[in-house]
mmCIF file of C-alpha atoms in Angstrom:
data_model
loop_
_atom_site.group_PDB
_atom_site.id
_atom_site.type_symbol
_atom_site.label_atom_id
_atom_site.label_comp_id
_atom_site.label_asym_id
_atom_site.label_seq_id
_atom_site.Cartn_x
_atom_site.Cartn_y
_atom_site.Cartn_z
ATOM 1 C CA GLY A 1 0.000 0.000 0.000
ATOM 2 C CA ASN A 2 0.925 3.658 -0.018
ATOM 3 C CA SER A 3 3.315 4.841 2.649
ATOM 4 C CA VAL A 4 5.591 7.659 3.756
ATOM 5 C CA THR A 5 8.957 7.212 5.440
ATOM 6 C CA GLN A 6 10.651 10.046 7.252
ATOM 7 C CA MET A 7 14.029 10.577 8.802
ATOM 8 C CA GLU A 8 13.950 9.621 12.459
ATOM 9 C CA GLY A 9 14.416 12.303 15.028
ATOM 10 C CA PRO A 10 15.171 14.158 17.003
ATOM 11 C CA VAL A 11 17.323 16.267 14.747
ATOM 12 C CA THR A 12 19.372 18.768 16.730
ATOM 13 C CA LEU A 13 21.047 21.701 14.999
ATOM 14 C CA SER A 14 22.598 25.014 15.922
ATOM 15 C CA GLU A 15 20.985 28.249 14.847
ATOM 16 C CA GLU A 16 21.817 29.247 11.240
ATOM 17 C CA ALA A 17 22.698 25.674 10.286
ATOM 18 C CA PHE A 18 21.445 24.060 7.074
ATOM 19 C CA LEU A 19 18.500 21.725 7.500
ATOM 20 C CA THR A 20 17.489 18.645 5.567
ATOM 21 C CA ILE A 21 14.725 16.300 6.687
ATOM 22 C CA ASN A 22 14.413 13.315 4.394
ATOM 23 C CA CYS A 23 11.075 12.010 3.189
ATOM 24 C CA THR A 24 10.463 9.194 0.732
ATOM 25 C CA TYR A 25 7.190 7.724 -0.357
ATOM 26 C CA THR A 26 5.598 4.735 -1.999
ATOM 27 C CA ALA A 27 2.462 5.342 -4.006
ATOM 28 C CA THR A 28 0.604 4.317 -7.096
ATOM 29 C CA GLY A 29 -0.372 7.043 -9.453
ATOM 30 C CA TYR A 30 0.573 10.650 -8.887
ATOM 31 C CA PRO A 31 -0.031 11.740 -5.317
ATOM 32 C CA SER A 32 0.180 15.246 -3.969
ATOM 33 C CA LEU A 33 2.881 15.723 -1.341
ATOM 34 C CA PHE A 34 2.786 17.878 1.779
ATOM 35 C CA TRP A 35 4.869 19.023 4.696
ATOM 36 C CA TYR A 36 3.002 19.906 7.883
ATOM 37 C CA VAL A 37 4.503 21.457 11.009
ATOM 38 C CA GLN A 38 3.352 21.103 14.603
ATOM 39 C CA TYR A 39 4.683 23.706 17.013
ATOM 40 C CA PRO A 40 4.655 22.839 20.718
ATOM 41 C CA GLY A 41 1.125 22.866 22.081
ATOM 42 C CA GLU A 42 -0.440 23.704 18.744
ATOM 43 C CA GLY A 43 -2.246 21.951 15.943
ATOM 44 C CA LEU A 44 -0.906 20.959 12.565
ATOM 45 C CA GLN A 45 -0.243 23.653 9.999
ATOM 46 C CA LEU A 46 0.384 23.154 6.327
ATOM 47 C CA LEU A 47 3.940 24.316 5.614
ATOM 48 C CA LEU A 48 4.161 23.634 1.891
ATOM 49 C CA LYS A 49 2.909 21.309 -0.816
ATOM 50 C CA ALA A 50 3.612 20.090 -4.330
ATOM 51 C CA THR A 51 1.069 18.517 -6.617
ATOM 52 C CA LYS A 52 3.131 17.150 -9.494
ATOM 53 C CA ALA A 53 6.609 15.944 -10.375
ATOM 54 C CA ASP A 54 9.363 18.601 -10.325
ATOM 55 C CA ASP A 55 7.129 21.078 -8.506
ATOM 56 C CA LYS A 56 8.857 22.968 -5.711
ATOM 57 C CA GLY A 57 6.861 23.989 -2.678
ATOM 58 C CA SER A 58 8.201 26.811 -0.540
ATOM 59 C CA ASN A 59 7.167 28.796 2.507
ATOM 60 C CA LYS A 60 8.912 30.648 5.358
ATOM 61 C CA GLY A 61 12.334 29.815 3.922
ATOM 62 C CA PHE A 62 11.562 26.093 3.688
ATOM 63 C CA GLU A 63 11.614 24.287 0.351
ATOM 64 C CA ALA A 64 10.867 20.809 -0.934
ATOM 65 C CA THR A 65 10.948 19.451 -4.487
ATOM 66 C CA TYR A 66 8.728 16.625 -5.716
ATOM 67 C CA ARG A 67 11.177 14.087 -7.181
ATOM 68 C CA LYS A 68 9.327 11.313 -8.933
ATOM 69 C CA GLU A 69 12.473 9.487 -10.036
ATOM 70 C CA THR A 70 13.676 9.085 -6.452
ATOM 71 C CA THR A 71 10.174 9.156 -4.891
ATOM 72 C CA SER A 72 11.347 11.808 -2.472
ATOM 73 C CA PHE A 73 10.178 15.116 -1.047
ATOM 74 C CA HIS A 74 13.009 16.254 1.230
ATOM 75 C CA LEU A 75 12.491 19.381 3.327
ATOM 76 C CA GLU A 76 15.317 21.939 3.333
ATOM 77 C CA LYS A 77 16.086 25.294 4.871
ATOM 78 C CA GLY A 78 19.257 27.261 4.429
ATOM 79 C CA SER A 79 19.487 28.832 7.880
ATOM 80 C CA VAL A 80 17.333 27.601 10.730
ATOM 81 C CA GLN A 81 16.167 29.638 13.710
ATOM 82 C CA VAL A 82 15.241 28.650 17.243
ATOM 83 C CA SER A 83 11.622 29.377 16.338
ATOM 84 C CA ASP A 84 11.733 26.541 13.774
ATOM 85 C CA SER A 85 11.840 24.007 16.602
ATOM 86 C CA ALA A 86 8.800 21.800 16.035
ATOM 87 C CA VAL A 87 7.715 18.415 14.739
ATOM 88 C CA TYR A 88 7.615 18.142 10.951
ATOM 89 C CA PHE A 89 5.363 15.668 9.146
ATOM 90 C CA CYS A 90 5.597 14.557 5.548
ATOM 91 C CA ALA A 91 2.320 13.350 4.009
ATOM 92 C CA LEU A 92 0.828 12.313 0.707
ATOM 93 C CA SER A 93 -2.669 12.376 -0.653
ATOM 94 C CA ASP A 94 -3.417 9.327 -2.725
ATOM 95 C CA SER A 95 -7.099 9.933 -3.134
ATOM 96 C CA ASN A 96 -9.404 12.861 -3.076
ATOM 97 C CA TYR A 97 -9.216 13.292 0.652
ATOM 98 C CA GLN A 98 -7.149 10.819 2.635
ATOM 99 C CA LEU A 99 -3.695 11.854 3.851
ATOM 100 C CA ILE A 100 -1.032 9.203 4.483
ATOM 101 C CA TRP A 101 1.471 10.412 7.080
ATOM 102 C CA GLY A 102 5.050 9.836 8.039
ATOM 103 C CA ALA A 103 5.877 9.351 11.708
ATOM 104 C CA GLY A 104 7.123 12.907 12.140
ATOM 105 C CA THR A 105 10.594 14.317 12.793
ATOM 106 C CA LYS A 106 11.258 16.406 15.859
ATOM 107 C CA LEU A 107 13.577 19.323 15.154
ATOM 108 C CA ILE A 108 15.459 21.035 17.974
ATOM 109 C CA ILE A 109 17.359 24.223 17.233
ATOM 110 C CA LYS A 110 19.854 25.411 19.840
ATOM 111 C CA PRO A 111 20.852 29.066 20.082
ATOM 112 C CA ASN B 1 -12.647 33.445 10.712
ATOM 113 C CA ALA B 2 -11.854 31.151 13.590
ATOM 114 C CA GLY B 3 -9.885 28.029 12.838
ATOM 115 C CA VAL B 4 -10.946 24.463 13.462
ATOM 116 C CA MET B 5 -11.960 24.201 17.100
ATOM 117 C CA GLN B 6 -11.596 21.001 19.005
ATOM 118 C CA ASN B 7 -12.664 20.392 22.560
ATOM 119 C CA PRO B 8 -11.743 19.388 25.046
ATOM 120 C CA ARG B 9 -7.985 19.778 24.560
ATOM 121 C CA HIS B 10 -7.300 17.144 27.167
ATOM 122 C CA LEU B 11 -9.630 14.383 28.293
ATOM 123 C CA VAL B 12 -9.043 11.786 30.965
ATOM 124 C CA ARG B 13 -11.326 8.777 31.163
ATOM 125 C CA ARG B 14 -11.324 5.611 33.216
ATOM 126 C CA ARG B 15 -11.450 2.303 31.442
ATOM 127 C CA GLY B 16 -15.018 1.482 30.455
ATOM 128 C CA GLN B 17 -16.232 5.083 30.294
ATOM 129 C CA GLU B 18 -17.310 6.932 27.183
ATOM 130 C CA ALA B 19 -15.281 9.653 25.496
ATOM 131 C CA ARG B 20 -16.864 12.347 23.322
ATOM 132 C CA LEU B 21 -14.605 14.504 21.205
ATOM 133 C CA ARG B 22 -15.984 17.569 19.474
ATOM 134 C CA CYS B 23 -14.863 19.341 16.346
ATOM 135 C CA SER B 24 -16.249 22.572 14.940
ATOM 136 C CA PRO B 25 -14.973 23.047 11.381
ATOM 137 C CA MET B 26 -14.006 26.375 9.913
ATOM 138 C CA LYS B 27 -16.892 28.509 8.760
ATOM 139 C CA GLY B 28 -18.023 27.456 5.324
ATOM 140 C CA HIS B 29 -16.341 24.048 5.497
ATOM 141 C CA SER B 30 -18.623 21.062 5.056
ATOM 142 C CA HIS B 31 -15.961 18.331 4.909
ATOM 143 C CA VAL B 32 -14.538 16.942 8.144
ATOM 144 C CA TYR B 33 -11.818 14.360 8.672
ATOM 145 C CA TRP B 34 -10.725 12.642 11.885
ATOM 146 C CA TYR B 35 -7.205 11.296 12.418
ATOM 147 C CA ARG B 36 -5.607 9.479 15.346
ATOM 148 C CA GLN B 37 -1.987 9.854 16.396
ATOM 149 C CA LEU B 38 -0.584 7.165 18.639
ATOM 150 C CA PRO B 39 2.578 8.000 20.621
ATOM 151 C CA GLU B 40 5.691 8.172 18.424
ATOM 152 C CA GLU B 41 3.652 7.487 15.282
ATOM 153 C CA GLY B 42 2.238 9.485 12.427
ATOM 154 C CA LEU B 43 -1.412 10.295 12.037
ATOM 155 C CA LYS B 44 -3.758 7.593 10.823
ATOM 156 C CA PHE B 45 -6.955 8.361 8.934
ATOM 157 C CA MET B 46 -10.123 7.335 10.721
ATOM 158 C CA VAL B 47 -13.178 8.790 9.032
ATOM 159 C CA TYR B 48 -14.349 11.349 6.498
ATOM 160 C CA LEU B 49 -17.722 13.024 6.875
ATOM 161 C CA GLN B 50 -19.795 15.534 5.046
ATOM 162 C CA LYS B 51 -22.823 17.152 6.589
ATOM 163 C CA GLU B 52 -25.091 14.341 7.844
ATOM 164 C CA ASN B 53 -23.172 11.715 5.859
ATOM 165 C CA ILE B 54 -20.297 9.353 6.535
ATOM 166 C CA ILE B 55 -18.327 9.182 3.302
ATOM 167 C CA ASP B 56 -15.497 6.859 4.348
ATOM 168 C CA GLU B 57 -15.036 5.189 7.723
ATOM 169 C CA SER B 58 -12.464 2.650 6.581
ATOM 170 C CA GLY B 59 -9.987 3.747 9.258
ATOM 171 C CA MET B 60 -12.387 3.443 12.165
ATOM 172 C CA PRO B 61 -12.237 0.416 14.451
ATOM 173 C CA LYS B 62 -15.375 -1.644 13.861
ATOM 174 C CA GLU B 63 -16.446 -1.649 17.481
ATOM 175 C CA ARG B 64 -16.859 1.085 20.110
ATOM 176 C CA PHE B 65 -16.043 3.953 17.724
ATOM 177 C CA SER B 66 -18.594 6.110 15.925
ATOM 178 C CA ALA B 67 -18.648 9.515 14.306
ATOM 179 C CA GLU B 68 -21.294 11.946 13.209
ATOM 180 C CA PHE B 69 -21.535 15.369 11.632
ATOM 181 C CA PRO B 70 -25.089 16.612 12.064
ATOM 182 C CA LYS B 71 -26.757 19.334 10.077
ATOM 183 C CA GLU B 72 -26.356 21.667 13.025
ATOM 184 C CA GLY B 73 -23.531 21.608 15.520
ATOM 185 C CA PRO B 74 -20.076 20.116 15.673
ATOM 186 C CA SER B 75 -18.807 16.794 14.479
ATOM 187 C CA ILE B 76 -18.571 14.252 17.277
ATOM 188 C CA LEU B 77 -16.185 11.321 17.598
ATOM 189 C CA ARG B 78 -17.524 8.947 20.203
ATOM 190 C CA ILE B 79 -15.577 6.154 21.838
ATOM 191 C CA GLN B 80 -17.549 3.795 24.032
ATOM 192 C CA GLN B 81 -16.061 1.639 26.788
ATOM 193 C CA VAL B 82 -12.596 3.121 26.387
ATOM 194 C CA VAL B 83 -9.504 0.981 26.889
ATOM 195 C CA ARG B 84 -5.879 1.966 27.549
ATOM 196 C CA GLY B 85 -5.027 1.465 23.892
ATOM 197 C CA ASP B 86 -7.390 4.300 22.957
ATOM 198 C CA SER B 87 -5.007 6.786 24.583
ATOM 199 C CA ALA B 88 -3.860 9.013 21.735
ATOM 200 C CA ALA B 89 -4.162 12.443 20.199
ATOM 201 C CA TYR B 90 -7.230 12.809 17.990
ATOM 202 C CA PHE B 91 -7.078 15.458 15.308
ATOM 203 C CA CYS B 92 -9.914 16.879 13.302
ATOM 204 C CA ALA B 93 -9.477 18.674 9.996
ATOM 205 C CA SER B 94 -11.883 20.474 7.713
ATOM 206 C CA SER B 95 -11.895 21.663 4.140
ATOM 207 C CA PRO B 96 -14.292 23.593 1.951
ATOM 208 C CA LEU B 97 -14.038 21.044 -0.828
ATOM 209 C CA ARG B 98 -13.248 17.383 -1.109
ATOM 210 C CA GLY B 99 -9.533 16.946 -0.222
ATOM 211 C CA GLY B 100 -6.668 15.982 -2.527
ATOM 212 C CA ASP B 101 -5.035 19.265 -3.519
ATOM 213 C CA THR B 102 -7.366 21.239 -1.286
ATOM 214 C CA GLU B 103 -5.718 22.229 1.962
ATOM 215 C CA ALA B 104 -7.190 20.653 5.056
ATOM 216 C CA PHE B 105 -7.084 22.861 8.145
ATOM 217 C CA PHE B 106 -6.360 21.094 11.411
ATOM 218 C CA GLY B 107 -7.481 21.709 14.947
ATOM 219 C CA GLN B 108 -5.183 21.550 17.944
ATOM 220 C CA GLY B 109 -6.256 18.033 18.756
ATOM 221 C CA THR B 110 -7.754 16.312 21.767
ATOM 222 C CA ARG B 111 -5.372 14.297 23.880
ATOM 223 C CA LEU B 112 -7.231 11.382 25.368
ATOM 224 C CA THR B 113 -5.730 9.561 28.322
ATOM 225 C CA VAL B 114 -7.369 6.388 29.564
ATOM 226 C CA VAL B 115 -6.442 5.453 33.119
#
């Protein structure tokens, strides 16, 4: 079946470091891909999305490119801040409504 | 426009009691989705509802769990005779259209603890 695999956490970085959180997927057809973020004590927020191969989603300095050939959607940011500390979820939509989720990656940024 | 509102935020129930989780979608949204997040795991789809209709409940356990989204009022996820394994975070999401590329907006979740 369809699935999403994420890099295990926690990922601990210093402020201004480069961030990569790996996400790979297995799916039939052409799913849409998403990154959601969950800040401490809050709900899930859509961070960015891509709906077809080679699309790049971007928001708040984060980017991810839909790579069909490697079935990946890695999240990157050039310079992280303490305020980026959160749990990041990669997800795909393989139907009109159902999201398939990765397990989440906790990101800790130290000043 | 208020976001998706879930209540309560935290719920503690003894084994065998009933748990009722409420979700008020964003204004103008008629599609509601419930997900469950077990500790250290990703979210798992439970059920998709439109006003007064259950569209897909393939992720719902067959027993003790039920969901509704009445014409008036919030969507309710009901768990009867709770057991320790029901302890989890339950998230509700809503969208104005059927999902896929349409962004689903999530509530803050209800954290259920069964003691």
